[in-house]
mmCIF file of C-alpha atoms in Angstrom:
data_model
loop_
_atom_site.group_PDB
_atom_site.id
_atom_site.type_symbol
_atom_site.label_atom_id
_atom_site.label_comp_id
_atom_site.label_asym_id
_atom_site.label_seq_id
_atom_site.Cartn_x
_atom_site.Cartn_y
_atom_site.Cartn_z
ATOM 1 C CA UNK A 1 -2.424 4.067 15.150
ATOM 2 C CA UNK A 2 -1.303 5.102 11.141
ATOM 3 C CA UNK A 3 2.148 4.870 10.655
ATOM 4 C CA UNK A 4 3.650 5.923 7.298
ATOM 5 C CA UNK A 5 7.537 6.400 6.518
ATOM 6 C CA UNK A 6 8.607 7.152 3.726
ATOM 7 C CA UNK A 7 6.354 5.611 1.862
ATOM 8 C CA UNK A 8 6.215 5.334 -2.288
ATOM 9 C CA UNK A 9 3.686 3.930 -5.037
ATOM 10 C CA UNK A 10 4.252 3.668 -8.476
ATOM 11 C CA UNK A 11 1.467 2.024 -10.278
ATOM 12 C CA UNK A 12 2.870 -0.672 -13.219
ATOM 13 C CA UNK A 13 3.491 0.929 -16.426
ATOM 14 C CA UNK A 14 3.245 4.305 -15.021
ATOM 15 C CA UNK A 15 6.241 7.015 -15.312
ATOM 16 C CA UNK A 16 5.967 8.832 -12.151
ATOM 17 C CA UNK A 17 5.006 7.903 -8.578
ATOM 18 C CA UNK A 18 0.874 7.537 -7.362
ATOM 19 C CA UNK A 19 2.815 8.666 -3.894
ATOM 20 C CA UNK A 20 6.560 9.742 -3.297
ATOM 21 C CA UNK A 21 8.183 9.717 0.360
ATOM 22 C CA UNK A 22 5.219 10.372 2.228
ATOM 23 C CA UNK A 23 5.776 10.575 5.909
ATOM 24 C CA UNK A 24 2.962 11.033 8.634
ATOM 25 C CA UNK A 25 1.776 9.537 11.934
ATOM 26 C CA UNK A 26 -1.898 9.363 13.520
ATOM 27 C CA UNK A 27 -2.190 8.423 17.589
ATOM 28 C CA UNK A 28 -4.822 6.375 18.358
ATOM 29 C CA UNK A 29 -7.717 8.355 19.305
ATOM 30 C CA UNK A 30 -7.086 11.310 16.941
ATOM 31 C CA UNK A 31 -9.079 12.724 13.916
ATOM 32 C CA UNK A 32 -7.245 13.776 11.319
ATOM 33 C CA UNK A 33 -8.434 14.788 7.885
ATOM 34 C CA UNK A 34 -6.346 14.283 4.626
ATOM 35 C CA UNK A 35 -6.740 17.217 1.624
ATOM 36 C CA UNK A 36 -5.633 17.461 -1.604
ATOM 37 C CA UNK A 37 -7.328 17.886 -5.430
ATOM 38 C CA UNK A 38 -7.887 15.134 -7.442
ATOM 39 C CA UNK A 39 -4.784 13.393 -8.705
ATOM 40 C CA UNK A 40 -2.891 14.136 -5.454
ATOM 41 C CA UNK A 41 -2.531 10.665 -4.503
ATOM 42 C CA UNK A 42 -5.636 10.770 -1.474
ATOM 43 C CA UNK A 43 -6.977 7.680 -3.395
ATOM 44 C CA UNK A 44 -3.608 5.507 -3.446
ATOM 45 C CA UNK A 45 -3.147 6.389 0.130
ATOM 46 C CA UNK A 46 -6.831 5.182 1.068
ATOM 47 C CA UNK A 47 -5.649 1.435 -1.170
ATOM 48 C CA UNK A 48 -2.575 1.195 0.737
ATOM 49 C CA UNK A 49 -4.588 1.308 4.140
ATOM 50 C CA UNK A 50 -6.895 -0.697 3.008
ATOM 51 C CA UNK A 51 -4.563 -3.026 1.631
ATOM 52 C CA UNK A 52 -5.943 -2.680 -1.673
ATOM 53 C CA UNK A 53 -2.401 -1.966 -2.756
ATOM 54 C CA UNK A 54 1.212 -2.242 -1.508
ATOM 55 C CA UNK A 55 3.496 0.153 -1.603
ATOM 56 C CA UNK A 56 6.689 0.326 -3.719
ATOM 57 C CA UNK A 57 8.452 1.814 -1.258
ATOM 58 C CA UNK A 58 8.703 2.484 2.359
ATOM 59 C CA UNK A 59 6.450 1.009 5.477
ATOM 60 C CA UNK A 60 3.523 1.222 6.601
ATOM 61 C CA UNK A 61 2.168 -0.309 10.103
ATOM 62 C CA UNK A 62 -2.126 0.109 11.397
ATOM 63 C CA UNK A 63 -3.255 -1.002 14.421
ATOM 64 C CA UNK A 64 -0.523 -3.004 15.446
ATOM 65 C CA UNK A 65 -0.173 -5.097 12.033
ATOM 66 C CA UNK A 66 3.144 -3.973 9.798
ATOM 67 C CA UNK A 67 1.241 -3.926 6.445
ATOM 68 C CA UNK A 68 4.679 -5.016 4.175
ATOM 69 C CA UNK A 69 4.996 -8.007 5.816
ATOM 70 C CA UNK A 70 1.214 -9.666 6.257
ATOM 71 C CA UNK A 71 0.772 -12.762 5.084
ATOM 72 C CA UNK A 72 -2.378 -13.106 2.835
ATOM 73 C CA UNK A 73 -4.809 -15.177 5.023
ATOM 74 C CA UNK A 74 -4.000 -12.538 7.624
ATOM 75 C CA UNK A 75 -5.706 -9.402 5.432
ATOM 76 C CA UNK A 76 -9.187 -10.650 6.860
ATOM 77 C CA UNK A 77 -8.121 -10.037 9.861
ATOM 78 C CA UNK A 78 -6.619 -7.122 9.731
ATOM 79 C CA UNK A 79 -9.772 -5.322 7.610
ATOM 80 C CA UNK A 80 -11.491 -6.311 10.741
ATOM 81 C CA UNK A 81 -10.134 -3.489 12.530
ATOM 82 C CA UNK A 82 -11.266 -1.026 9.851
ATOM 83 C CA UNK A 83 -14.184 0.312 9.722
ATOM 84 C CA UNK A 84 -14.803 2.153 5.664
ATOM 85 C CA UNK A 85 -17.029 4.485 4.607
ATOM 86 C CA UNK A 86 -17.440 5.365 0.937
ATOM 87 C CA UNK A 87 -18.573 8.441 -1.321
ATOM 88 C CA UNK A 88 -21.288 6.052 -2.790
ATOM 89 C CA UNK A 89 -22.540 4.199 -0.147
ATOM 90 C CA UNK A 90 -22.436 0.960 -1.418
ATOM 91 C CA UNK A 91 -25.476 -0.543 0.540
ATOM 92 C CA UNK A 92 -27.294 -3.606 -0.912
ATOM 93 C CA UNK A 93 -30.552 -2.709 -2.188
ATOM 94 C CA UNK A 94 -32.153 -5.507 -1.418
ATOM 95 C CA UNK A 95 -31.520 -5.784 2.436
ATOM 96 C CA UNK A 96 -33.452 -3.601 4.910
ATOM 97 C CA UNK A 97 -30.630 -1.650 6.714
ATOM 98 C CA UNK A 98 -31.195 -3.944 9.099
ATOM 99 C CA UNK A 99 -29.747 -6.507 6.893
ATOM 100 C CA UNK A 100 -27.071 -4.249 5.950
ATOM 101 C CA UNK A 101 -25.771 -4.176 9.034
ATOM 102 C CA UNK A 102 -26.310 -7.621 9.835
ATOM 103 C CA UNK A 103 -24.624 -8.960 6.997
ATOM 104 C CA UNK A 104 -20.807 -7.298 8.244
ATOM 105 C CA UNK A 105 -21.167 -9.632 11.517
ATOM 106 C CA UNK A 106 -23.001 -12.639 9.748
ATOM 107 C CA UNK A 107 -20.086 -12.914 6.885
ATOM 108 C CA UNK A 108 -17.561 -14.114 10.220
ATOM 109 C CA UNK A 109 -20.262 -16.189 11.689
ATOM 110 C CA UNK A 110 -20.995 -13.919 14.904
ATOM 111 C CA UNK A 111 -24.079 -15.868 16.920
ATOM 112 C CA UNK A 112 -27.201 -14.434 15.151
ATOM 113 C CA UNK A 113 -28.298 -13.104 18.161
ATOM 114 C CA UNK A 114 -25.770 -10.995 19.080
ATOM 115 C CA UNK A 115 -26.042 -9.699 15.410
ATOM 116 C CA UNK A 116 -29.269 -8.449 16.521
ATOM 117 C CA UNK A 117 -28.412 -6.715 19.739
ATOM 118 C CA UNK A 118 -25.734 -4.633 17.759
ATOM 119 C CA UNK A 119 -27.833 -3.879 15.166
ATOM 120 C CA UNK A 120 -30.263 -2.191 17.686
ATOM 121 C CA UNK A 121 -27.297 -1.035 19.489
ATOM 122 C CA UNK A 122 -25.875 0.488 16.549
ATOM 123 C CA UNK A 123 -28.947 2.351 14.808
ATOM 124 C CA UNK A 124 -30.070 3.876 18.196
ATOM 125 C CA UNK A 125 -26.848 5.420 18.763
ATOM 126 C CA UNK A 126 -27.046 6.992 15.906
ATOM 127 C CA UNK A 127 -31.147 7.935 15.988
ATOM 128 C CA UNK A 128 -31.803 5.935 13.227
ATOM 129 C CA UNK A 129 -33.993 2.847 14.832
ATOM 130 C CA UNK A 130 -37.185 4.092 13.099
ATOM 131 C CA UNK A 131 -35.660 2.814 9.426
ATOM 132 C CA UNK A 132 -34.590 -0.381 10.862
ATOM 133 C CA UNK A 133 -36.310 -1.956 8.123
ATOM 134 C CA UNK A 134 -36.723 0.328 5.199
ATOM 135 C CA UNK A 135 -34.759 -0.282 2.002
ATOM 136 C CA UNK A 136 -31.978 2.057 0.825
ATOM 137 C CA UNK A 137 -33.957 2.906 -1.774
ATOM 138 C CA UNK A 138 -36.375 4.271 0.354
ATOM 139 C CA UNK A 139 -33.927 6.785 2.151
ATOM 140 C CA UNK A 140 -32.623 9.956 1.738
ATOM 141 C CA UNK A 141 -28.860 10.538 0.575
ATOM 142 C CA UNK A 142 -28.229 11.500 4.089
ATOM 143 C CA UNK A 143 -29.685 8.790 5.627
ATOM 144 C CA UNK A 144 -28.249 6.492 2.948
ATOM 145 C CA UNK A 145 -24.460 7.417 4.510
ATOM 146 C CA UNK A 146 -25.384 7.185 7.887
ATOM 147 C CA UNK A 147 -26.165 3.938 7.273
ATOM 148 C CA UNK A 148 -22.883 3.016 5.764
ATOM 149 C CA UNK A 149 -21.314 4.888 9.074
ATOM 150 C CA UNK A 150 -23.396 2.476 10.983
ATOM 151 C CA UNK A 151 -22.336 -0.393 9.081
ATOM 152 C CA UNK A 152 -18.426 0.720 9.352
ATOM 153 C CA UNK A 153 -19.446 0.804 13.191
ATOM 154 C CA UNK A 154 -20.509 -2.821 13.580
ATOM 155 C CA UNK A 155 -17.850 -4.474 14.174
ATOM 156 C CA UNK A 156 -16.586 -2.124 17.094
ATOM 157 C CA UNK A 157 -13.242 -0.700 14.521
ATOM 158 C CA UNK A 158 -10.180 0.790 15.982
ATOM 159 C CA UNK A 159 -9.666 2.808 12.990
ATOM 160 C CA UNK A 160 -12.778 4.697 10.842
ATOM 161 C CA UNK A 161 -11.622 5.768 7.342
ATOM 162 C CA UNK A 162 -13.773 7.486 4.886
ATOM 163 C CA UNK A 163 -13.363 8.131 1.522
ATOM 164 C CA UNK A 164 -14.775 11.340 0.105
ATOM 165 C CA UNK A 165 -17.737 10.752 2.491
ATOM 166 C CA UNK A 166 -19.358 14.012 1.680
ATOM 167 C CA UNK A 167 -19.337 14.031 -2.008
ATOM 168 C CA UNK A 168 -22.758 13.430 -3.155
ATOM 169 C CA UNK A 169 -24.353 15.565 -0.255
ATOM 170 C CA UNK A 170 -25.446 18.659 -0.328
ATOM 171 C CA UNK A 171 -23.319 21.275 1.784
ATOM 172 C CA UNK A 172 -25.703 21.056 5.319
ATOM 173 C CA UNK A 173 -25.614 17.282 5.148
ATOM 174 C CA UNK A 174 -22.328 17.132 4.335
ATOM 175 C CA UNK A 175 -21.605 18.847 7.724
ATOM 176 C CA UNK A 176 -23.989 16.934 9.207
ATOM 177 C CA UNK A 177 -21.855 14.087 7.937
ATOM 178 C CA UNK A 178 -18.534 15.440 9.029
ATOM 179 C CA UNK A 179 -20.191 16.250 12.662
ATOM 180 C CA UNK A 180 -21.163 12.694 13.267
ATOM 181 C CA UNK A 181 -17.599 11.609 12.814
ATOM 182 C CA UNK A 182 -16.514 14.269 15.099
ATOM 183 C CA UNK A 183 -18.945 12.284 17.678
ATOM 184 C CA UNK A 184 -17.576 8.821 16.599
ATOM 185 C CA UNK A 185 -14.508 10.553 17.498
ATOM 186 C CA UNK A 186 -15.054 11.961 20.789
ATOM 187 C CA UNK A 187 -17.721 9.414 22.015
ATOM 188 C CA UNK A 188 -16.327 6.099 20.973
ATOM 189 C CA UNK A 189 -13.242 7.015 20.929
ATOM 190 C CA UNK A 190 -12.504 6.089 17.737
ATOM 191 C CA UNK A 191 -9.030 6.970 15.743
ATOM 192 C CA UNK A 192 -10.480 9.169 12.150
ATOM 193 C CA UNK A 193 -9.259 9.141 8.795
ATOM 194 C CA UNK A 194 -11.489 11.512 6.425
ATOM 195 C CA UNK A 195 -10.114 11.858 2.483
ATOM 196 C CA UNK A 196 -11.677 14.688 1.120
ATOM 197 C CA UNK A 197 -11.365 17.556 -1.683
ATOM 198 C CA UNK A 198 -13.566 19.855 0.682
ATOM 199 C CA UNK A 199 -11.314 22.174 2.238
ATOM 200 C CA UNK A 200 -13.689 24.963 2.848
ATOM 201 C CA UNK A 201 -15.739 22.561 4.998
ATOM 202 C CA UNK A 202 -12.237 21.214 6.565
ATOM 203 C CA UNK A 203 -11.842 24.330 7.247
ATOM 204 C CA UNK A 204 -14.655 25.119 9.892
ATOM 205 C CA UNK A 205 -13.629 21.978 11.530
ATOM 206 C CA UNK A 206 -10.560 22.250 14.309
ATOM 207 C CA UNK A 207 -9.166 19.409 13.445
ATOM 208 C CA UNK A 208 -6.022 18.062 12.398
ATOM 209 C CA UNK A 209 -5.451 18.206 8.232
ATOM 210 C CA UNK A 210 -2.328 16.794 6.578
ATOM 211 C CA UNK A 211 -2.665 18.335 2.734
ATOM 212 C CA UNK A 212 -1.452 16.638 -0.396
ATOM 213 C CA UNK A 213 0.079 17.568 -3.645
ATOM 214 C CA UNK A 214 0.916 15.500 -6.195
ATOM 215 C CA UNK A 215 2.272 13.010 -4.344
ATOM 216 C CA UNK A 216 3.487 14.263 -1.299
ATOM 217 C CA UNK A 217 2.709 15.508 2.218
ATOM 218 C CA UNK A 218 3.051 19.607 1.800
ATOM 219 C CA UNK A 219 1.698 20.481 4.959
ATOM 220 C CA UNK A 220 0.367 19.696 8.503
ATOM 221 C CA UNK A 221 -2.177 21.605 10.514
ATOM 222 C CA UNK A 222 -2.479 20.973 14.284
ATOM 223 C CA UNK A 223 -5.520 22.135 15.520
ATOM 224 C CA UNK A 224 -4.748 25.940 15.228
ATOM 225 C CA UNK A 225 -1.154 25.571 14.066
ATOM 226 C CA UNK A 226 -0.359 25.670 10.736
ATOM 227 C CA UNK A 227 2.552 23.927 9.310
ATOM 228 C CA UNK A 228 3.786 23.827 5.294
ATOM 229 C CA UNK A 229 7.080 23.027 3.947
ATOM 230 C CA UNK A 230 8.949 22.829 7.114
ATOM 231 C CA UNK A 231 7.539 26.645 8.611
ATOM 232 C CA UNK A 232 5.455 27.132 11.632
ATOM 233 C CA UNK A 233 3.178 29.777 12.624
ATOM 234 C CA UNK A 234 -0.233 31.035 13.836
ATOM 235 C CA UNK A 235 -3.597 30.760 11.755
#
């Protein structure tokens, strides 16, 4: 579960608000994607999940934990129930994506060999056992982020959020990309958080979108229903 209520950032120094009185809330379970063009405030939301930032104003609660109020040696923790995916991958180029994977579980010191069961777990869910032990390096883009979905994976997260996860693929990968969290989704069961400028590929997806503009929540999309600045009606 993502709560927000009216929730504010303003950066230090800055005149006018990152974010300002943005409102929405995600069941656990759903997929939901959030779309807006760059400087709409999709990257301060995405810090203030992640607890990169706090917010000025407003609360926020994920998963159970009320984000204002967690005490610093309890962040760990609470990251633990995330699982992120970023535009540029970030994999470590010199681990096998074995070790990739590995590493998530090994920096909490989970038993080594459970480590290895989910890491075989893991990469055969997602038809990827044959590069087990290639280097990142030695994969394509494609492959690179399905990694990084398998790594966000590991640690069996209540919530998946991905950040621009399509932006340096191609467009058939990149709905390759956004199909395999519709399966996370639907298979695992897995709540879905997707920040992305790609609204035509949004688009072919029927899927929940909450759309930002410069700052603020302008409009809601349920599956088929289409909702923007407090009107209803029928896409």
């Amino acid at each position: 579960m993502i709560d927000f209520q009216h929730v504010s950032k303003r950066y230090k120094g800055a005149e006018q608000y990152a974010v300002e009185d943005v409102s929405f809330h995600i069941e656990d379970g759903e997929f939901v994607f959030l779309v807006g063009p760059s400087g709409s405030g999709k990257t301060t939301i995405f810090k203030l999940l992640t607890m990169e930032e706090l917010p000025t104003d407003g609360s926020i609660q994920v998963n159970s934990y009320d984000l204002n109020r967690l005490k610093h040696r309890k962040v760990p923790f609470y990251r633990r129930t995330l699982g992120v995916v970023f535009q540029d991958f970030r994999l470590i180029q010199t681990k096998t994506v074995a070790e990739n994977l590995a590493f998530v579980m090994q920096v909490i010191n989970i038993d080594p060999y459970f480590i290895d069961d989910r890491v075989d777990e893991v990469l055969t869910w997602l038809d990827m056992a044959d590069k087990k032990q290639r280097y990142p390096s030695e994969l394509s883009g494609g492959e690179q982020q399905r990694v990084s979905i398998a790594r966000a994976l590991m640690n069996r997260p209540e919530v998946i959020l991905a950040d621009e996860p399509t932006g340096n693929l191609d467009p058939d990968l990149s709905r390759e990309t956004l199909r395999l969290f519709d399966r996370v989704n639907r298979e695992l069961k897995t709540t879905v958080l997707v920040v992305t400028h790609e609204k035509t590929l949004v688009d072919e997806m029927n899927r929940r979108v909450l759309y930002l503009d410069r700052g603020r929540i302008v409009g809601d999309r349920q599956q088929g229903t289409y909702e923007i600045a407090g009107a209803k009606g029928r896409r």
